[in-house]
GROMACS .gro file of C-alpha atoms in nm:
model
  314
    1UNK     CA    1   0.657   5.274  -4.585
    2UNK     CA    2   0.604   4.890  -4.725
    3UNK     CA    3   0.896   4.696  -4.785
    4UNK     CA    4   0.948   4.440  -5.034
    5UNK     CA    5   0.999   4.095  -4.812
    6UNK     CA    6   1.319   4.021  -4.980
    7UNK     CA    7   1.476   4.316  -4.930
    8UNK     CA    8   1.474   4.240  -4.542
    9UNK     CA    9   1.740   4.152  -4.375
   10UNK     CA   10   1.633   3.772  -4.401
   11UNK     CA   11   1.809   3.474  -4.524
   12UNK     CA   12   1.734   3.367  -4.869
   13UNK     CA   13   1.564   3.035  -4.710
   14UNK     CA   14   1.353   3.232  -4.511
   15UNK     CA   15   1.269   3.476  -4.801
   16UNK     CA   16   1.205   3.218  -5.047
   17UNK     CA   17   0.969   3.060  -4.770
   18UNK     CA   18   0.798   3.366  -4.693
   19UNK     CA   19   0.727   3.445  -5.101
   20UNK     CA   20   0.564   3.066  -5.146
   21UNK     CA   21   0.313   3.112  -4.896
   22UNK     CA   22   0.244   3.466  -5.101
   23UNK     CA   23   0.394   3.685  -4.896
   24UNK     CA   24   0.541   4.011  -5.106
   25UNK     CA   25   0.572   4.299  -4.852
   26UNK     CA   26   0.565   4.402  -4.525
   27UNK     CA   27   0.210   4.467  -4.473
   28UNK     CA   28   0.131   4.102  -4.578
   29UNK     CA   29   0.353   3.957  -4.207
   30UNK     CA   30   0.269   4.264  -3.996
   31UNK     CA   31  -0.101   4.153  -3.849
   32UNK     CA   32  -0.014   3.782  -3.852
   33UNK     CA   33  -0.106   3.603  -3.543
   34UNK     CA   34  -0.164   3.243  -3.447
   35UNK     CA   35  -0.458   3.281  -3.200
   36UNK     CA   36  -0.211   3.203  -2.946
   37UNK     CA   37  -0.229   3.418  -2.648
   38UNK     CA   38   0.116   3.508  -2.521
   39UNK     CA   39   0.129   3.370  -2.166
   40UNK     CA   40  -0.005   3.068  -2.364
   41UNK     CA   41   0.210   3.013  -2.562
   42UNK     CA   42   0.485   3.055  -2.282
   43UNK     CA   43   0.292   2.779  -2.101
   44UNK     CA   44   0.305   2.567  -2.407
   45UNK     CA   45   0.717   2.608  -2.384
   46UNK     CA   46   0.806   2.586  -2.017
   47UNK     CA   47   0.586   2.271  -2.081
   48UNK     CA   48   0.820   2.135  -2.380
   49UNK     CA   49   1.115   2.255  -2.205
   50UNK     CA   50   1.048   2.081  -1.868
   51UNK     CA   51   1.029   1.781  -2.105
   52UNK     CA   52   1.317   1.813  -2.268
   53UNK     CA   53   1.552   1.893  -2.014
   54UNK     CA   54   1.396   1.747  -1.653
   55UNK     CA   55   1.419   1.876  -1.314
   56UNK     CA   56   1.784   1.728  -1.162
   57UNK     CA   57   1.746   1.577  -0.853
   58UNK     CA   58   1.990   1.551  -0.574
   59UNK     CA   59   2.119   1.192  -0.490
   60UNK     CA   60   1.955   1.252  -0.109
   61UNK     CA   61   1.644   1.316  -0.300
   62UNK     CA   62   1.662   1.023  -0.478
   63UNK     CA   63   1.791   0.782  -0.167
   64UNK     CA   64   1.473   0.970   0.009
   65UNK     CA   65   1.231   0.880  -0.272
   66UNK     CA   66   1.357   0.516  -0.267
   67UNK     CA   67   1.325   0.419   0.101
   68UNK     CA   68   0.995   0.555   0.058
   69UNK     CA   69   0.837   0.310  -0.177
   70UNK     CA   70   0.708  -0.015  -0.020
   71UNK     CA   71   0.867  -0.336  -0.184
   72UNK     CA   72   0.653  -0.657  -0.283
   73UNK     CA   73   0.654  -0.937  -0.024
   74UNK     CA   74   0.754  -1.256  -0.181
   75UNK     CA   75   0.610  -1.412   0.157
   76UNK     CA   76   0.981  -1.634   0.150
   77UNK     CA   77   1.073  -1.487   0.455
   78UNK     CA   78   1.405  -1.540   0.387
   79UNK     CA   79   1.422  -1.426   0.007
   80UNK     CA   80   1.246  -1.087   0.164
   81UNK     CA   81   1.452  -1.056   0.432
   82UNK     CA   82   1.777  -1.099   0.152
   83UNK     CA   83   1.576  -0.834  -0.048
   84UNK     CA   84   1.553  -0.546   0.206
   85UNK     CA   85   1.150  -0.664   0.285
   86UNK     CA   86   1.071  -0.790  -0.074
   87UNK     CA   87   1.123  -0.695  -0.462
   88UNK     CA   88   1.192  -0.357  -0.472
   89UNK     CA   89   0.968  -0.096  -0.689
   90UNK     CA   90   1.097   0.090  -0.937
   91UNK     CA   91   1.399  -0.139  -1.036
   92UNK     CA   92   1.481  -0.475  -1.309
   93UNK     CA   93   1.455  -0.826  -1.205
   94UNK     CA   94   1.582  -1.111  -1.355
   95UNK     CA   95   1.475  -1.451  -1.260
   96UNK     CA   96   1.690  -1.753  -1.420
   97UNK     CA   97   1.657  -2.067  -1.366
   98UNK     CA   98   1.618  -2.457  -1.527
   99UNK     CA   99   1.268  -2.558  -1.633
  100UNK     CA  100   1.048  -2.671  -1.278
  101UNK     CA  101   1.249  -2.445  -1.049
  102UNK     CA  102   0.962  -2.212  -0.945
  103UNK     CA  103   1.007  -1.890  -1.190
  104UNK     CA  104   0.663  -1.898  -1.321
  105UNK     CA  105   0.524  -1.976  -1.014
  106UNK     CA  106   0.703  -1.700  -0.804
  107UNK     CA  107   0.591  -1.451  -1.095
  108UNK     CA  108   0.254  -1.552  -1.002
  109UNK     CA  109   0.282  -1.495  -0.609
  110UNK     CA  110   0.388  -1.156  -0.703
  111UNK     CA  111   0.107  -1.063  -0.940
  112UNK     CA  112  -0.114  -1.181  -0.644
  113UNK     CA  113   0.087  -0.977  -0.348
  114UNK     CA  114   0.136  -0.664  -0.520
  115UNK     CA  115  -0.247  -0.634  -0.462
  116UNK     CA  116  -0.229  -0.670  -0.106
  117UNK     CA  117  -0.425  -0.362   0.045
  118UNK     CA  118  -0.206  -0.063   0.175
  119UNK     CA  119  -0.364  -0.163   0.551
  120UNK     CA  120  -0.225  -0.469   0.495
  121UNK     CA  121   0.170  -0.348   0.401
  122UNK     CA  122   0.072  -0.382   0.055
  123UNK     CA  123   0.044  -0.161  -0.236
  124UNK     CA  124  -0.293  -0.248  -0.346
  125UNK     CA  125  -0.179  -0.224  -0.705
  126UNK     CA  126  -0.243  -0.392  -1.012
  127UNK     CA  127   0.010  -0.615  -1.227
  128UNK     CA  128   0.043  -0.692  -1.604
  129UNK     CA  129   0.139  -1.031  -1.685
  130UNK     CA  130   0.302  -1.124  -2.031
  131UNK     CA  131   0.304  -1.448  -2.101
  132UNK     CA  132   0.535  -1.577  -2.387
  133UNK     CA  133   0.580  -1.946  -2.349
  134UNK     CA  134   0.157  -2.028  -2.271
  135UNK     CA  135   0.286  -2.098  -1.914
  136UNK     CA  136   0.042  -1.900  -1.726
  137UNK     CA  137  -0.183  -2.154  -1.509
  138UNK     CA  138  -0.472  -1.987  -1.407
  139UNK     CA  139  -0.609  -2.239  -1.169
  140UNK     CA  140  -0.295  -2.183  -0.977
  141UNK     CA  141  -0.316  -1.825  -0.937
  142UNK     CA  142  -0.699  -1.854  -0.839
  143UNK     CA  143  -0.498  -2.119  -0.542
  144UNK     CA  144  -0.249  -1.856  -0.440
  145UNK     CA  145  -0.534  -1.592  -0.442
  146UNK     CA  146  -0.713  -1.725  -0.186
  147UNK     CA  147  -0.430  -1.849  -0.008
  148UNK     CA  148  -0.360  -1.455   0.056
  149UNK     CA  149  -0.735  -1.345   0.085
  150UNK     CA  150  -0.742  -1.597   0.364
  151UNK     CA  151  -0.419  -1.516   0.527
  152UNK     CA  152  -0.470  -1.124   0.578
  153UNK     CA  153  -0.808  -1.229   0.732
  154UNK     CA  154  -0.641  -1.361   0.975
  155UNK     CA  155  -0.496  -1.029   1.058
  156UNK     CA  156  -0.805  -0.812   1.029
  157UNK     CA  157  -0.799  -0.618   1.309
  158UNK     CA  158  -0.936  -0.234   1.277
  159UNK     CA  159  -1.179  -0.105   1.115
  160UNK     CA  160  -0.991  -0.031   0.808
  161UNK     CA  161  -0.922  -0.348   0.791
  162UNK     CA  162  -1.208  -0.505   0.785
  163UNK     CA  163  -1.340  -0.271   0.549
  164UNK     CA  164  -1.076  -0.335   0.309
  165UNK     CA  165  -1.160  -0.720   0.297
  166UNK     CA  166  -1.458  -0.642   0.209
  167UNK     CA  167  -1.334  -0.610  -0.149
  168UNK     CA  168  -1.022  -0.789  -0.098
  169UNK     CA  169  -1.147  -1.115  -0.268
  170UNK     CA  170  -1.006  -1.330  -0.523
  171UNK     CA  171  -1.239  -1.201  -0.806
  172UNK     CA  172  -1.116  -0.885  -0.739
  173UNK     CA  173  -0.761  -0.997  -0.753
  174UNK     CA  174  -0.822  -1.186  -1.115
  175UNK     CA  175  -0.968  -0.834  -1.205
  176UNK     CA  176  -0.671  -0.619  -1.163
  177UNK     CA  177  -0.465  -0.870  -1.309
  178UNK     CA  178  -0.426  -0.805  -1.679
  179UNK     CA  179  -0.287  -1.100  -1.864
  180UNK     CA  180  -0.132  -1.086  -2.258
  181UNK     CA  181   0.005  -1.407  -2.396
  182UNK     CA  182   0.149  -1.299  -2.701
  183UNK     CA  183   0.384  -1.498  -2.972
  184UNK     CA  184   0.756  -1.393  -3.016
  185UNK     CA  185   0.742  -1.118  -3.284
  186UNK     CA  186   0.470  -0.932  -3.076
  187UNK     CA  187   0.693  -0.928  -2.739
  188UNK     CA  188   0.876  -0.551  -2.876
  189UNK     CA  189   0.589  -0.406  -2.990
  190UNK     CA  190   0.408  -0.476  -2.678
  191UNK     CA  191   0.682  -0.327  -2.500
  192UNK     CA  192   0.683  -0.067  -2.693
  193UNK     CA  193   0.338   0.030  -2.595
  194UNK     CA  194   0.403  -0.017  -2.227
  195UNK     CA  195   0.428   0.383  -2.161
  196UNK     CA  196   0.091   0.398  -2.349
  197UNK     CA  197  -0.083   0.096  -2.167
  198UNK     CA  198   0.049   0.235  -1.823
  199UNK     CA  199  -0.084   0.552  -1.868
  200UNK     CA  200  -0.462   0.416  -1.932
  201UNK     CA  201  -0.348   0.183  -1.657
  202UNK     CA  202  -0.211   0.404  -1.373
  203UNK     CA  203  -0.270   0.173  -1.064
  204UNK     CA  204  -0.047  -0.128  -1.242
  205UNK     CA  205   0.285  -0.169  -1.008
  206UNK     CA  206   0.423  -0.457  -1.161
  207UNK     CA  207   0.518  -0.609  -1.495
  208UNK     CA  208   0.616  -0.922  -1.510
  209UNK     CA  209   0.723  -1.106  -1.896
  210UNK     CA  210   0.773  -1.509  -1.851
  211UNK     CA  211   0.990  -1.535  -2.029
  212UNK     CA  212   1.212  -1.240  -2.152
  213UNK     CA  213   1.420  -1.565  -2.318
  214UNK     CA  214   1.161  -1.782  -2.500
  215UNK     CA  215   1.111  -1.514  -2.800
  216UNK     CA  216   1.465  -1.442  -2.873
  217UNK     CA  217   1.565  -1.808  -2.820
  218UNK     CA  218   1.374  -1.977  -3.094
  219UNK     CA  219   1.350  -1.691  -3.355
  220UNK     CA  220   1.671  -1.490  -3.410
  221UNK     CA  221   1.974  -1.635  -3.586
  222UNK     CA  222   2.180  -1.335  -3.620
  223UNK     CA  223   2.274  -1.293  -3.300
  224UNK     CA  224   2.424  -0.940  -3.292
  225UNK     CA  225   2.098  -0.814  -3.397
  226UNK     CA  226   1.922  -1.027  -3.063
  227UNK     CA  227   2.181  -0.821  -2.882
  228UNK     CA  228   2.119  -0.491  -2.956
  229UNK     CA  229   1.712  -0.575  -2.985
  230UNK     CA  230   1.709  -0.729  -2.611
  231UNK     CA  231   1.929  -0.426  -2.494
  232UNK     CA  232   1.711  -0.143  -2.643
  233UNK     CA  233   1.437  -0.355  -2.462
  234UNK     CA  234   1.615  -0.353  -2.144
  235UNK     CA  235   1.667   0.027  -2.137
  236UNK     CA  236   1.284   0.092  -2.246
  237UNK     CA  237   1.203  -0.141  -1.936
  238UNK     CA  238   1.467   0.011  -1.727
  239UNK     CA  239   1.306   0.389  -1.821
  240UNK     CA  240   0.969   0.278  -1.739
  241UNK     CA  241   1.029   0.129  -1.422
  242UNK     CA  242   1.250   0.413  -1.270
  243UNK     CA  243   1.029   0.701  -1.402
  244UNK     CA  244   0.706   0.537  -1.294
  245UNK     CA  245   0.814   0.353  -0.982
  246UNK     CA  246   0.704  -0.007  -1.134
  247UNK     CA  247   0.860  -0.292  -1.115
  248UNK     CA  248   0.988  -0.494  -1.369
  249UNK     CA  249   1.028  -0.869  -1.298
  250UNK     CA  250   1.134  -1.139  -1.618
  251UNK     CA  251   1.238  -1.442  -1.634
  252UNK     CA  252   1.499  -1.586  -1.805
  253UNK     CA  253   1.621  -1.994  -1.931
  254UNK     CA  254   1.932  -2.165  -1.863
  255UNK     CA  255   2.184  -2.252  -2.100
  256UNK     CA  256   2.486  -2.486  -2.123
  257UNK     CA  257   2.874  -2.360  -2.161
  258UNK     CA  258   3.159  -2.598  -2.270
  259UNK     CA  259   3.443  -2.535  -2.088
  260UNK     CA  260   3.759  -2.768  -2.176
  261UNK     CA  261   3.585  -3.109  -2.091
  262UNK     CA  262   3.344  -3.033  -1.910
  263UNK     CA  263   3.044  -2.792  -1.896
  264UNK     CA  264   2.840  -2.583  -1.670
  265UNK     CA  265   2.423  -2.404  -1.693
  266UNK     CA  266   2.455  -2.010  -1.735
  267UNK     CA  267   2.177  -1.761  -1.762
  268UNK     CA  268   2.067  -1.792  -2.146
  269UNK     CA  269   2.102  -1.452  -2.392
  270UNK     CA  270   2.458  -1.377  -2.355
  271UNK     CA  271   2.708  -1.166  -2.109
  272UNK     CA  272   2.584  -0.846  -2.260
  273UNK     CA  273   2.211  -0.896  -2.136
  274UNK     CA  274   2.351  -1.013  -1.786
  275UNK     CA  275   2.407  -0.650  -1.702
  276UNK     CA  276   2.084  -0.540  -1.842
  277UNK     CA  277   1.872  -0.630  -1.517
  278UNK     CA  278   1.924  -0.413  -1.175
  279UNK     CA  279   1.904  -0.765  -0.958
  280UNK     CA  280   1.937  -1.106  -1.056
  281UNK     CA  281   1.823  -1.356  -0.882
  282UNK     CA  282   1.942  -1.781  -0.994
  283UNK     CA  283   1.688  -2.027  -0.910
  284UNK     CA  284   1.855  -2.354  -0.840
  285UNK     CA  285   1.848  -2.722  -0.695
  286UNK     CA  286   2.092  -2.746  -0.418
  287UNK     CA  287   2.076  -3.062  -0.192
  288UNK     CA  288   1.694  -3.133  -0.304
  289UNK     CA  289   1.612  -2.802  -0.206
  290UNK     CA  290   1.452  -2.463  -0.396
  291UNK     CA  291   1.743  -2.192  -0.344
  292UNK     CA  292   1.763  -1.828  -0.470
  293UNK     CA  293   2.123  -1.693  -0.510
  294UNK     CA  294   2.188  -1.293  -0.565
  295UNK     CA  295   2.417  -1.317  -0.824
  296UNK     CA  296   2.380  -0.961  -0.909
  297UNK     CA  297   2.249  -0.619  -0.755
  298UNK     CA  298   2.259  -0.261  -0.803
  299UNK     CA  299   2.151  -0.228  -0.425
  300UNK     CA  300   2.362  -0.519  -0.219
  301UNK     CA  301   2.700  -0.545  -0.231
  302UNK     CA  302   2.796  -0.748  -0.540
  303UNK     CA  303   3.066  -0.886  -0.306
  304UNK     CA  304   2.816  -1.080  -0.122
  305UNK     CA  305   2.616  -1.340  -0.238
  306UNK     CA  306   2.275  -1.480  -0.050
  307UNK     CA  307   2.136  -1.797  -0.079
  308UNK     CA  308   1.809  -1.847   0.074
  309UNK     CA  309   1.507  -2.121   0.080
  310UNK     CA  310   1.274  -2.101  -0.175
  311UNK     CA  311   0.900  -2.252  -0.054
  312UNK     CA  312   0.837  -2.568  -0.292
  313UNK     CA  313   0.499  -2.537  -0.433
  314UNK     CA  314   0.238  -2.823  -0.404
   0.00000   0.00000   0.00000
């Protein structure tokens, strides 16, 4: 026996529902199908539901998956040896320092080792390079490029090896680099469209912006909006680099405190942005010399603080 829809037990939203798309009676629901098989379409929601709600791992699991992923020589033997063997994957770096201190030109060492091959003790990877200021001196990558080509040469030894350096050159290096120099009100959206870019992109290992600062510096006068803008940029780069073991390296300007009479340089962008980054690492003159202080880690100790030579570049 048909039943009117509305006299089912049914709430009036669902009835009403039900009676616009022109269905009176029973015998209009009762053959409906969506051409969904039904192990299908539990597929479809294990899929959504793994999603939603991911696997937990156990923090041994996690330590595990850590000491398992290779770090980026800096080749500053004492920067890497301060760094557990380099900058780790899958964590936030912060570089800060005054204008001439080596930022930019430690960004590009690492876009040019993170390509090392795995025979090597590299990840033979691929970086993306954002470039807000124009700072990004190609001639001095091509330099550093073959400064490395040359240098694992030297240690060819097996057959792997040598096989590797046979594609191991500095054109091949300037291919899997992929540069963007992009104004200030571009910088969000193109993070934004990081999870999209690294998808298409799957071998990239390293993102590096020079400079996170630049952008927010020049163009934002309300500065509680800056705030909560750089910090929902921080946590989009913090999710990306933990869930697809990349690292994130940016660099940041120096600004100048009053304090009573006197004054000191701090980090640019405010206290709230100095927690955004795992590590941070200031950039300084001390004594004539290039040194690297860890003023800030979610691995070391932040009871200890290393200073080690930086290289100067010529």
């Amino acid at each position: 026996m048909q039943r009117p829809v509305w006299s089912l037990p049914l709430s009036s939203a669902v009835i009403s529902k039900l009676n616009r798309r022109g269905y009176q009676c029973t015998a209009d629901i009762e053959h409906l199908t969506t051409g969904v098989k039904e192990e299908e379409a539990s597929e479809v929601l294990d899929l959504v539901d793994h999603q939603r709600y991911p696997v937990s791992i156990t923090a041994l699991e996690l330590l595990q998956r850590e000491a398992e992923l290779k770090p980026i020589v800096t080749f500053c033997s004492e920067l890497d040896r301060a760094l557990g063997g380099g900058i780790p994957l899958g964590k936030t770096i912060e570089l800060c320092g005054v204008p001439g201190i080596g930022k930019t030109q430690l960004c590009l060492q690492l876009a040019v080792d993170v390509q090392i091959p795995e025979c090597f003790g590299g990840l033979g990877a691929q970086c993306l390079f954002i470039d807000t200021e124009g700072t990004f001196f190609l001639e001095r990558l091509r330099e550093m490029a073959a400064a490395v080509v040359r240098h694992c040469s030297l240690l060819t030894e097996d057959q792997e090896q040598q096989d590797a350096m046979r594609t191991f050159t500095v054109e091949k290096i300037l291919s899997n680099l992929f540069v963007r120099c992009d104004d200030s009100m571009e910088l969000l959206s193109q993070i934004s469209d990081l999870p999209a870019f690294l998808s298409d992109h799957p071998e990239v290992r390293l993102i590096i912006i020079d400079s996170i600062a630049f952008p927010f510096r020049l163009h934002f006068e309300d500065l509680p909006l800056r705030t909560r803008l750089l910090l929902g940029a921080a946590h989009q780069l913090a999710a990306l680099a933990t869930t697809r073991n990349t690292t994130v390296v940016m660099t940041n300007q120096m600004t100048t405190r009053v304090q009573g009479e006197g004054s000191r340089l701090i980090p640019a962008l405010g206290e709230n942005w100095g927690h955004a980054a795992n590590i941070r690492l200031l950039l300084q003159w001390i004594d004539c010399k290039r040194m690297a202080t860890i003023i800030k880690s979610s691995i070391f100790s932040v009871s200890i603080i290393l200073s080690v030579l930086l290289p100067v570049h010529t």
